[in-house]
Amino acid sequence: MTHPTWFDPELYLAVYDDVRKAGVDPWSRYLAYGYEEGRKPSGASDDFEFDGLRTAVNLPGDFVEFGVNYGMLASGGMLDLDWNARNKSFFLFDSFGGMNPAHLLADQELTRANRDALSSGRYVSDEMEVRANFAEFRNVKFSPDLSPTHWTS
């Protein structure tokens, strides 16, 4: 299974002996449990999540996030960057219904993780709750689907 560049499978297995001993794919394990358990996906700093925002904030253009969930990562980054003092928009795309089944393919572990996240409430399905999380910020635009084609600007 492929993983994003910010995930270091060798380091993850070295740090989390239980995952190594289980002999499971570290990326699948991180998606299913590690994120919720607060495990670090790489050797980056504790605030690696904000590194991309901090780097990109001075570039031209706006921000886009797909799969917002509760929006804690995005809103935390916006607080860190003093978002309301900036002349940028933040576009938030989420189905508010879990991962798209077509994107799960035949991966049984991801399918189970998606189902469990929805049934346990770890994945938010209430768009209004997410909107409330971003109420203090200007220039935030929501899309209750994952397709930006209905926006022209």
N, CA and C of each residue as an Amber inpcrd file, in Angstrom:
protein
   459
   0.8480000  -1.1740000   0.0000000   0.0000000   0.0000000   0.0000000
   0.8960000   1.2400000   0.0000000   0.5700000   2.2180000  -0.8140000
   1.3550000   3.4420000  -0.8550000   0.9450000   4.3690000   0.2860000
   1.8530000   5.2580000   0.6500000   1.5970000   6.1930000   1.7380000
   2.1420000   7.5630000   1.3460000   1.6870000   8.6310000   2.0040000
   2.1970000   9.9620000   1.6800000   3.6420000  10.1270000   2.1340000
   4.3110000  11.1090000   1.5750000   5.7350000  11.3110000   1.8820000
   5.9720000  11.6880000   3.3370000   4.9800000  12.2620000   4.0170000
   5.1750000  12.6550000   5.4110000   5.0870000  11.4760000   6.3700000
   4.7280000  10.3120000   5.8700000   4.6750000   9.1170000   6.7180000
   5.9490000   8.3140000   6.5090000   6.6370000   8.0010000   7.6050000
   7.8940000   7.2500000   7.5550000   7.6570000   5.8520000   8.1280000
   7.4080000   4.8510000   7.2620000   7.0620000   3.5200000   7.7680000
   8.1800000   2.8570000   8.5640000   9.4360000   3.0800000   8.1720000
  10.5450000   2.4670000   8.9030000  10.6410000   3.0280000  10.3120000
  10.5390000   4.3500000  10.4330000  10.5990000   4.9810000  11.7520000
   9.3920000   4.5660000  12.5960000   8.2230000   4.5040000  11.9670000
   7.0090000   4.1130000  12.6850000   7.1690000   2.7160000  13.2840000
   7.7150000   1.7960000  12.4930000   7.9340000   0.4320000  12.9970000
   9.0070000   0.3910000  14.0740000  10.0210000   1.2570000  13.9520000
  11.0830000   1.2990000  14.9530000  10.5830000   1.8680000  16.2800000
   9.7160000   2.8560000  16.2120000   9.2090000   3.5050000  17.4160000
   8.1070000   2.6810000  18.0710000   7.2370000   2.1010000  17.2550000
   6.0790000   1.3810000  17.7900000   6.2790000  -0.1200000  17.6130000
   6.9140000  -0.6760000  18.6240000   7.2850000  -2.0910000  18.6220000
   6.0700000  -3.0080000  18.4670000   4.9170000  -2.6080000  19.0150000
   3.7260000  -3.4430000  18.9130000   3.2780000  -3.6050000  17.4610000
   3.4310000  -2.5470000  16.6670000   3.0590000  -2.6180000  15.2560000
   4.0420000  -3.5230000  14.5180000   5.3340000  -3.3640000  14.8100000
   6.3490000  -4.2030000  14.1660000   6.1080000  -5.6710000  14.4990000
   5.8610000  -5.9670000  15.7650000   5.6350000  -7.3490000  16.1860000
   4.3780000  -7.9480000  15.5750000   3.3680000  -7.1040000  15.3270000
   2.1180000  -7.5920000  14.7340000   2.2920000  -7.9530000  13.2620000
   3.3500000  -7.4190000  12.6300000   3.6100000  -7.7370000  11.2320000
   2.6060000  -7.1470000  10.2660000   1.9770000  -6.0500000  10.6400000
   0.9800000  -5.4190000   9.7820000   1.6010000  -4.2420000   9.0330000
   0.9280000  -3.8160000   7.9830000   1.3790000  -2.6570000   7.2260000
   1.2980000  -1.4240000   8.1190000   2.4090000  -0.6980000   8.3180000
   2.3950000   0.4370000   9.2420000   1.4450000   1.5600000   8.8200000
   1.3330000   1.8230000   7.5200000   0.4380000   2.8840000   7.0590000
  -1.0200000   2.5380000   7.3460000  -1.4370000   1.3150000   7.0410000
  -2.8060000   0.8940000   7.3260000  -3.0910000   0.9540000   8.8200000
  -2.1170000   0.5300000   9.6020000  -2.2730000   0.5490000  11.0600000
  -2.4000000   1.9840000  11.5780000  -1.5880000   2.8990000  11.0170000
  -1.6660000   4.3070000  11.4230000  -3.0460000   4.8710000  11.0980000
  -3.5550000   4.6040000   9.8940000  -4.8770000   5.0960000   9.5090000
  -5.9740000   4.5470000  10.4080000  -5.8740000   3.2690000  10.7290000
  -6.9340000   2.6230000  11.4990000  -6.8870000   2.9860000  12.9850000
  -5.6860000   3.1310000  13.5500000  -5.5760000   3.3140000  14.9960000
  -4.5880000   4.4060000  15.4190000  -3.4690000   4.4830000  14.7260000
  -2.3790000   5.3510000  15.1720000  -2.7420000   6.8130000  15.2990000
  -3.4890000   7.3340000  14.3290000  -3.8730000   8.7420000  14.3900000
  -4.7120000   9.0170000  15.6340000  -5.7140000   8.1740000  15.8700000
  -6.5960000   8.3390000  17.0340000  -5.8280000   8.1740000  18.3430000
  -4.7830000   7.3560000  18.3210000  -3.9820000   7.1230000  19.5210000
  -2.9330000   8.2110000  19.7320000  -2.8320000   9.1370000  18.7880000
  -1.8650000  10.2210000  18.9200000  -0.4400000   9.8200000  18.5790000
  -0.2900000   8.7430000  17.8360000   1.0480000   8.3030000  17.4500000
   1.5920000   9.1840000  16.3360000   2.8840000   9.4080000  16.3550000
   3.5160000  10.2800000  15.3630000   3.8430000   9.4930000  14.0990000
   3.4990000  10.0530000  12.9430000   3.7250000   9.3550000  11.6790000
   5.1380000   9.5150000  11.1230000   5.9460000  10.3480000  11.7590000
   7.3150000  10.5610000  11.2740000   8.1480000  11.1240000  12.4090000
   9.3700000  11.4600000  12.1100000  10.2480000  12.0690000  13.1050000
  10.1360000  13.5730000  13.1370000   9.1260000  14.1340000  12.4770000
   8.9570000  15.5860000  12.4280000   8.5810000  16.1250000  13.8000000
   8.6160000  17.4280000  13.9240000   8.2830000  18.0840000  15.1790000
   6.8420000  17.8060000  15.5700000   6.5070000  18.1030000  16.8260000
   5.1610000  17.8810000  17.3240000   4.1190000  18.6250000  16.5100000
   4.5000000  19.7430000  15.9110000   3.5240000  20.5100000  15.1640000
   3.7490000  20.3760000  13.6620000   4.1300000  19.1900000  13.2050000
   4.3770000  18.9640000  11.7820000   3.1450000  19.2850000  10.9430000
   1.9670000  19.1670000  11.5430000   0.7430000  19.4130000  10.8010000
   0.6780000  20.8310000  10.2570000   1.2520000  21.7840000  10.9890000
   1.1740000  23.1780000  10.6000000   2.3130000  23.6050000   9.6890000
   3.3020000  22.7650000   9.5120000   4.4590000  23.1450000   8.7050000
   4.0600000  23.5390000   7.2880000   3.1480000  22.8020000   6.6700000
   2.7090000  23.1210000   5.3150000   1.9910000  24.4530000   5.2530000
   1.1290000  24.7010000   6.2170000   0.4220000  25.9840000   6.2530000
   1.3920000  27.1380000   6.4550000   2.3340000  26.9590000   7.3670000
   3.3020000  28.0270000   7.6370000   4.1500000  28.3270000   6.4080000
   4.4670000  27.3020000   5.6630000   5.2760000  27.4860000   4.4640000
   4.4540000  28.1390000   3.3570000   3.2380000  27.6970000   3.1770000
   2.4180000  28.1410000   2.0480000   1.7280000  29.4850000   2.2670000
   1.6500000  29.9460000   3.4870000   0.8650000  31.1450000   3.7530000
   1.3840000  32.3680000   2.9940000   2.6530000  32.4100000   2.6650000
   3.2120000  33.5600000   1.9510000   3.2030000  33.3900000   0.4330000
   2.7070000  32.2630000  -0.0350000   2.5820000  32.0430000  -1.4770000
   1.2590000  32.6230000  -1.9640000   1.1660000  32.9590000  -3.2460000
  -0.1230000  33.4470000  -3.7540000  -1.1580000  32.3240000  -3.7550000
  -2.4080000  32.7060000  -3.6160000  -3.4840000  31.7280000  -3.6860000
  -4.1160000  31.4520000  -2.3400000  -5.0750000  30.5530000  -2.3680000
  -5.8720000  30.2270000  -1.1950000  -5.5190000  28.8370000  -0.6880000
  -6.2200000  28.3980000   0.3520000  -6.0140000  27.0900000   0.9490000
  -7.2110000  26.2030000   0.6550000  -6.9510000  24.9140000   0.5380000
  -8.0050000  23.9280000   0.3190000  -7.7190000  22.7470000   1.2300000
  -8.7630000  22.2500000   1.8800000  -8.6200000  21.0290000   2.6620000
  -9.7530000  20.0910000   2.3040000  -9.4020000  18.8620000   1.9560000
 -10.3710000  17.8160000   1.6570000 -10.4190000  16.8660000   2.8390000
 -11.6060000  16.4890000   3.2540000 -11.7320000  15.5870000   4.3890000
 -11.5070000  16.3260000   5.6850000 -12.3300000  17.2830000   5.9760000
 -12.1530000  18.1970000   7.1020000 -12.3800000  17.5190000   8.4440000
 -13.3190000  16.5880000   8.5230000 -13.7610000  15.9780000   9.7630000
 -14.1880000  17.0860000  10.7230000 -13.7120000  17.1280000  11.9440000
 -14.0940000  18.1940000  12.8710000 -13.4280000  19.5220000  12.5170000
 -12.3280000  19.4680000  11.7910000 -11.6420000  20.6900000  11.3990000
 -10.6340000  21.1870000  12.4080000 -10.2420000  20.3570000  13.3560000
  -9.3140000  20.8020000  14.3930000  -7.9420000  21.1330000  13.8150000
  -7.4730000  20.3600000  12.8640000  -6.1750000  20.6350000  12.2600000
  -6.2040000  21.9730000  11.5190000  -7.2040000  22.1650000  10.6690000
  -7.2940000  23.4060000   9.8980000  -7.5030000  24.6070000  10.8070000
  -8.4220000  24.5100000  11.7530000  -8.6850000  25.6650000  12.6170000
  -7.4910000  25.9560000  13.5210000  -6.7850000  24.9320000  13.9530000
  -5.5670000  25.1590000  14.7390000  -4.5120000  25.8840000  13.9170000
  -4.3700000  25.4880000  12.6710000  -3.4310000  26.1730000  11.7850000
  -3.8440000  27.6050000  11.5210000  -5.1420000  27.8170000  11.4030000
  -5.6430000  29.1710000  11.1640000  -5.3890000  30.0700000  12.3720000
  -5.5440000  29.5360000  13.5700000  -5.2080000  30.3000000  14.7730000
  -3.7200000  30.6260000  14.7910000  -2.9110000  29.6310000  14.4900000
  -1.4610000  29.7960000  14.4750000  -1.0260000  30.8790000  13.4880000
  -1.7440000  30.9990000  12.3780000  -1.3720000  31.9440000  11.3170000
  -2.0950000  33.2870000  11.4130000  -2.8850000  33.5090000  12.4630000
  -3.6860000  34.7250000  12.5860000  -4.4840000  34.9360000  11.2990000
  -5.3080000  33.9540000  10.9880000  -6.0210000  33.8860000   9.7100000
  -6.7910000  35.1550000   9.3700000  -7.4700000  35.7300000  10.3310000
  -8.3160000  36.8910000  10.0400000  -7.5210000  38.1140000   9.6010000
  -6.2250000  38.1050000   9.8070000  -5.3900000  39.2210000   9.3580000
  -4.8990000  39.0040000   7.9250000  -5.2780000  37.8970000   7.3190000
  -4.7930000  37.5590000   5.9790000  -5.9050000  37.7350000   4.9530000
  -5.5150000  37.9910000   3.7400000  -6.4780000  38.1710000   2.6550000
  -6.5080000  36.9160000   1.7850000  -6.8880000  35.8110000   2.3970000
  -6.9620000  34.5320000   1.7010000  -8.2660000  33.8400000   2.0730000
  -8.6820000  32.9270000   1.2320000  -9.8480000  32.0960000   1.5330000
  -9.3860000  30.6970000   1.9070000 -10.1940000  30.0290000   2.7140000
  -9.9320000  28.6380000   3.0850000 -11.1510000  27.8430000   2.6460000
 -10.9710000  26.9530000   1.6770000 -12.0370000  26.1210000   1.1410000
 -11.9950000  24.7650000   1.8370000 -13.1020000  24.3690000   2.4290000
 -13.1920000  23.1250000   3.1760000 -14.1790000  22.1900000   2.4890000
 -13.6840000  21.0650000   2.0240000 -14.4990000  20.0650000   1.3260000
 -14.6190000  18.8240000   2.2020000 -15.8310000  18.3720000   2.4090000
 -16.0390000  17.1350000   3.1450000 -17.4190000  16.5950000   2.8130000
 -17.5470000  15.2950000   2.7320000 -18.8540000  14.6790000   2.4800000
 -19.6860000  14.6270000   3.7510000 -19.0420000  14.7530000   4.9100000
 -19.6750000  14.5960000   6.2100000 -20.4050000  13.2590000   6.2880000
 -19.8260000  12.2910000   5.6010000 -20.3970000  10.9560000   5.6150000
 -19.3430000   9.8700000   5.5130000 -18.1190000  10.1780000   5.9010000
 -17.0550000   9.1800000   5.8430000 -16.3860000   9.1510000   4.4860000
 -15.4780000   8.2110000   4.3340000 -14.7460000   8.0730000   3.0820000
 -15.6760000   7.5870000   1.9770000 -15.4030000   8.0500000   0.7770000
 -16.1670000   7.6210000  -0.3850000 -15.9160000   6.1240000  -0.5990000
 -16.9690000   5.2880000  -0.6320000 -16.7690000   3.8450000  -0.8090000
 -15.9560000   3.5020000  -2.0590000 -16.0680000   4.3080000  -3.0960000
 -15.3010000   4.0380000  -4.3140000 -13.8050000   4.1990000  -4.0760000
 -13.4290000   5.0160000  -3.0970000 -12.0100000   5.2300000  -2.8070000
 -11.4370000   4.1640000  -1.8900000 -12.2940000   3.3840000  -1.2630000
 -11.8200000   2.3410000  -0.3610000 -11.3350000   1.1150000  -1.1140000
 -11.7830000   0.9860000  -2.3620000 -11.4290000  -0.1610000  -3.2010000
 -11.7250000  -1.4530000  -2.4500000 -10.7930000  -2.3660000  -2.4640000
 -11.0220000  -3.6550000  -1.8030000 -10.2640000  -3.7350000  -0.4820000
  -9.8630000  -2.6030000   0.0780000  -9.0780000  -2.5970000   1.3020000
 -10.0050000  -2.8150000   2.5040000 -10.0270000  -4.0270000   3.0040000
 -10.9360000  -4.3860000   4.0890000 -10.6370000  -3.6160000   5.3780000
  -9.3490000  -3.3530000   5.6500000  -8.9930000  -2.6340000   6.8720000
  -9.4890000  -1.1910000   6.8230000  -9.3380000  -0.5220000   5.6790000
  -9.8490000   0.8360000   5.5480000 -11.3720000   0.8670000   5.5800000
 -12.0060000  -0.1240000   4.9600000 -13.4630000  -0.2110000   4.9830000
 -13.9490000  -0.3540000   6.4190000 -13.3050000  -1.2130000   7.1880000
 -13.6730000  -1.3990000   8.5970000 -13.4070000  -0.1280000   9.3880000
 -12.2540000   0.5090000   9.1720000 -11.9240000   1.7380000   9.8870000
 -12.9420000   2.8320000   9.5900000 -13.3540000   2.9540000   8.3410000
 -14.3500000   3.9450000   7.9460000 -15.6820000   3.6650000   8.6450000
 -16.1150000   2.4280000   8.6110000 -17.3830000   2.0330000   9.2450000
 -17.3240000   2.2940000  10.7560000 -16.2060000   1.9130000  11.3890000
 -16.0640000   2.1070000  12.8300000 -16.0250000   3.5900000  13.2080000
 -15.3370000   4.3900000  12.4040000 -15.2500000   5.8260000  12.6810000
 -16.6260000   6.4740000  12.5940000 -17.4240000   6.0650000  11.6300000
 -18.7730000   6.6160000  11.4900000 -19.6870000   6.1640000  12.6270000
 -19.6370000   4.8850000  12.9690000 -20.5590000   4.3740000  13.9890000
 -20.1860000   4.8240000  15.3970000 -18.9020000   5.0940000  15.6370000
 -18.4720000   5.4950000  16.9800000 -18.5280000   7.0060000  17.2030000
 -18.7290000   7.7570000  16.1320000 -18.7570000   9.2110000  16.2660000
 -17.3940000   9.8680000  16.1420000 -16.3330000   9.0960000  15.8640000
 -15.0090000   9.7040000  15.6650000 -14.9780000  10.5400000  14.3930000
 -15.8450000  10.1880000  13.4450000 -15.9550000  10.9790000  12.2300000
 -17.2460000  11.7790000  12.3280000 -17.1320000  13.0730000  12.1900000
 -18.2920000  13.9410000  12.3430000 -19.1590000  13.8820000  11.0870000
 -20.4630000  13.8230000  11.2740000 -21.3770000  13.8370000  10.1490000
 -22.3050000  15.0460000  10.2200000 -22.0440000  15.9520000  11.1320000
 -22.8640000  17.1390000  11.3190000 -22.1150000  18.3710000  10.8010000
 -22.4900000  18.8050000   9.6070000 -21.8220000  19.9450000   8.9880000
 -21.9230000  21.1960000   9.8610000 -23.0330000  21.3840000  10.5570000
 -23.2140000  22.5790000  11.3790000 -22.2100000  22.6250000  12.5290000
 -21.8600000  21.4710000  13.0700000 -20.8530000  21.4010000  14.1370000
 -19.4960000  21.8700000  13.6190000 -19.1820000  21.4930000  12.4020000
 -17.9180000  21.9090000  11.8000000 -17.9530000  23.4040000  11.4900000
 -19.0490000  23.8720000  10.9620000 -19.1840000  25.3150000  10.6910000
 -18.9840000  26.1200000  11.9780000 -19.5110000  25.6340000  13.0860000
 -19.3560000  26.3290000  14.3650000 -17.8830000  26.4020000  14.7700000
 -17.1180000  25.3660000  14.4560000 -15.6900000  25.3610000  14.7750000
 -14.9390000  26.4720000  14.0370000 -15.4400000  26.8560000  12.8660000
 -14.7710000  27.8690000  12.0460000 -15.4560000  29.2370000  12.1020000
 -16.4190000  29.3950000  12.9810000 -17.2180000  30.6240000  13.0120000
 -16.3840000  31.8810000  13.2580000 -15.2840000  31.7750000  13.9510000
 -14.4800000  32.9660000  14.2670000 -13.6150000  33.4390000  13.0990000
 -13.5420000  32.6600000  12.0290000 -12.6410000  32.9820000  10.9240000
 -13.3820000  33.5820000   9.7270000 -12.7440000  34.5630000   9.0990000
 -13.2760000  35.1630000   7.8730000 -12.8400000  34.3240000   6.6730000
 -13.5440000  34.4780000   5.5720000 -13.1690000  33.8840000   4.2850000
 -13.0430000  32.3610000   4.3280000 -13.9700000  31.7210000   5.0090000
 -14.0270000  30.2590000   5.0330000 -15.2440000  29.8450000   4.2180000
 -15.0250000  28.9180000   3.2870000 -16.1000000  28.4560000   2.4150000
 -16.2190000  26.9440000   2.5250000 -17.4390000  26.4730000   2.7260000
 -17.6950000  25.0460000   2.9190000 -18.3060000  24.4300000   1.6750000
 -17.9760000  23.1900000   1.4570000 -18.6280000  22.4040000   0.4300000
 -18.9960000  21.0620000   1.0480000 -20.2860000  20.7490000   1.1410000
 -20.6920000  19.4690000   1.7250000 -20.5610000  18.3020000   0.7440000
 -19.5970000  18.3600000  -0.1160000 -19.2320000  17.2390000  -0.9690000
 -17.7520000  17.3820000  -1.2880000 -17.2250000  16.4680000  -2.0100000
 -15.7900000  16.4910000  -2.3010000 -15.4810000  16.9380000  -3.7210000
 -16.4470000  17.5880000  -4.3650000 -16.2710000  18.0150000  -5.7540000
 -16.3350000  19.5300000  -5.8670000 -15.2250000  20.1810000  -6.1740000
 -15.2210000  21.6390000  -6.2680000 -15.7750000  22.1920000  -7.5780000
 -16.3310000  21.3570000  -8.4150000 -16.7340000  21.8030000  -9.7620000
 -17.8560000  22.8280000  -9.7410000 -18.6120000  22.9440000  -8.6630000
 -19.7060000  23.9010000  -8.6350000 -19.2520000  25.3090000  -8.2490000
 -17.9790000  25.4870000  -7.9140000 -17.4540000  26.8180000  -7.6150000
 -16.6910000  27.3430000  -8.8170000 -16.9310000  28.5710000  -9.1540000
 -16.2160000  29.1550000 -10.2840000 -15.0690000  30.0250000  -9.8400000
 -15.0400000  30.4360000  -8.5890000 -13.9190000  31.2260000  -8.0800000
 -13.7670000  31.0200000  -6.6000000
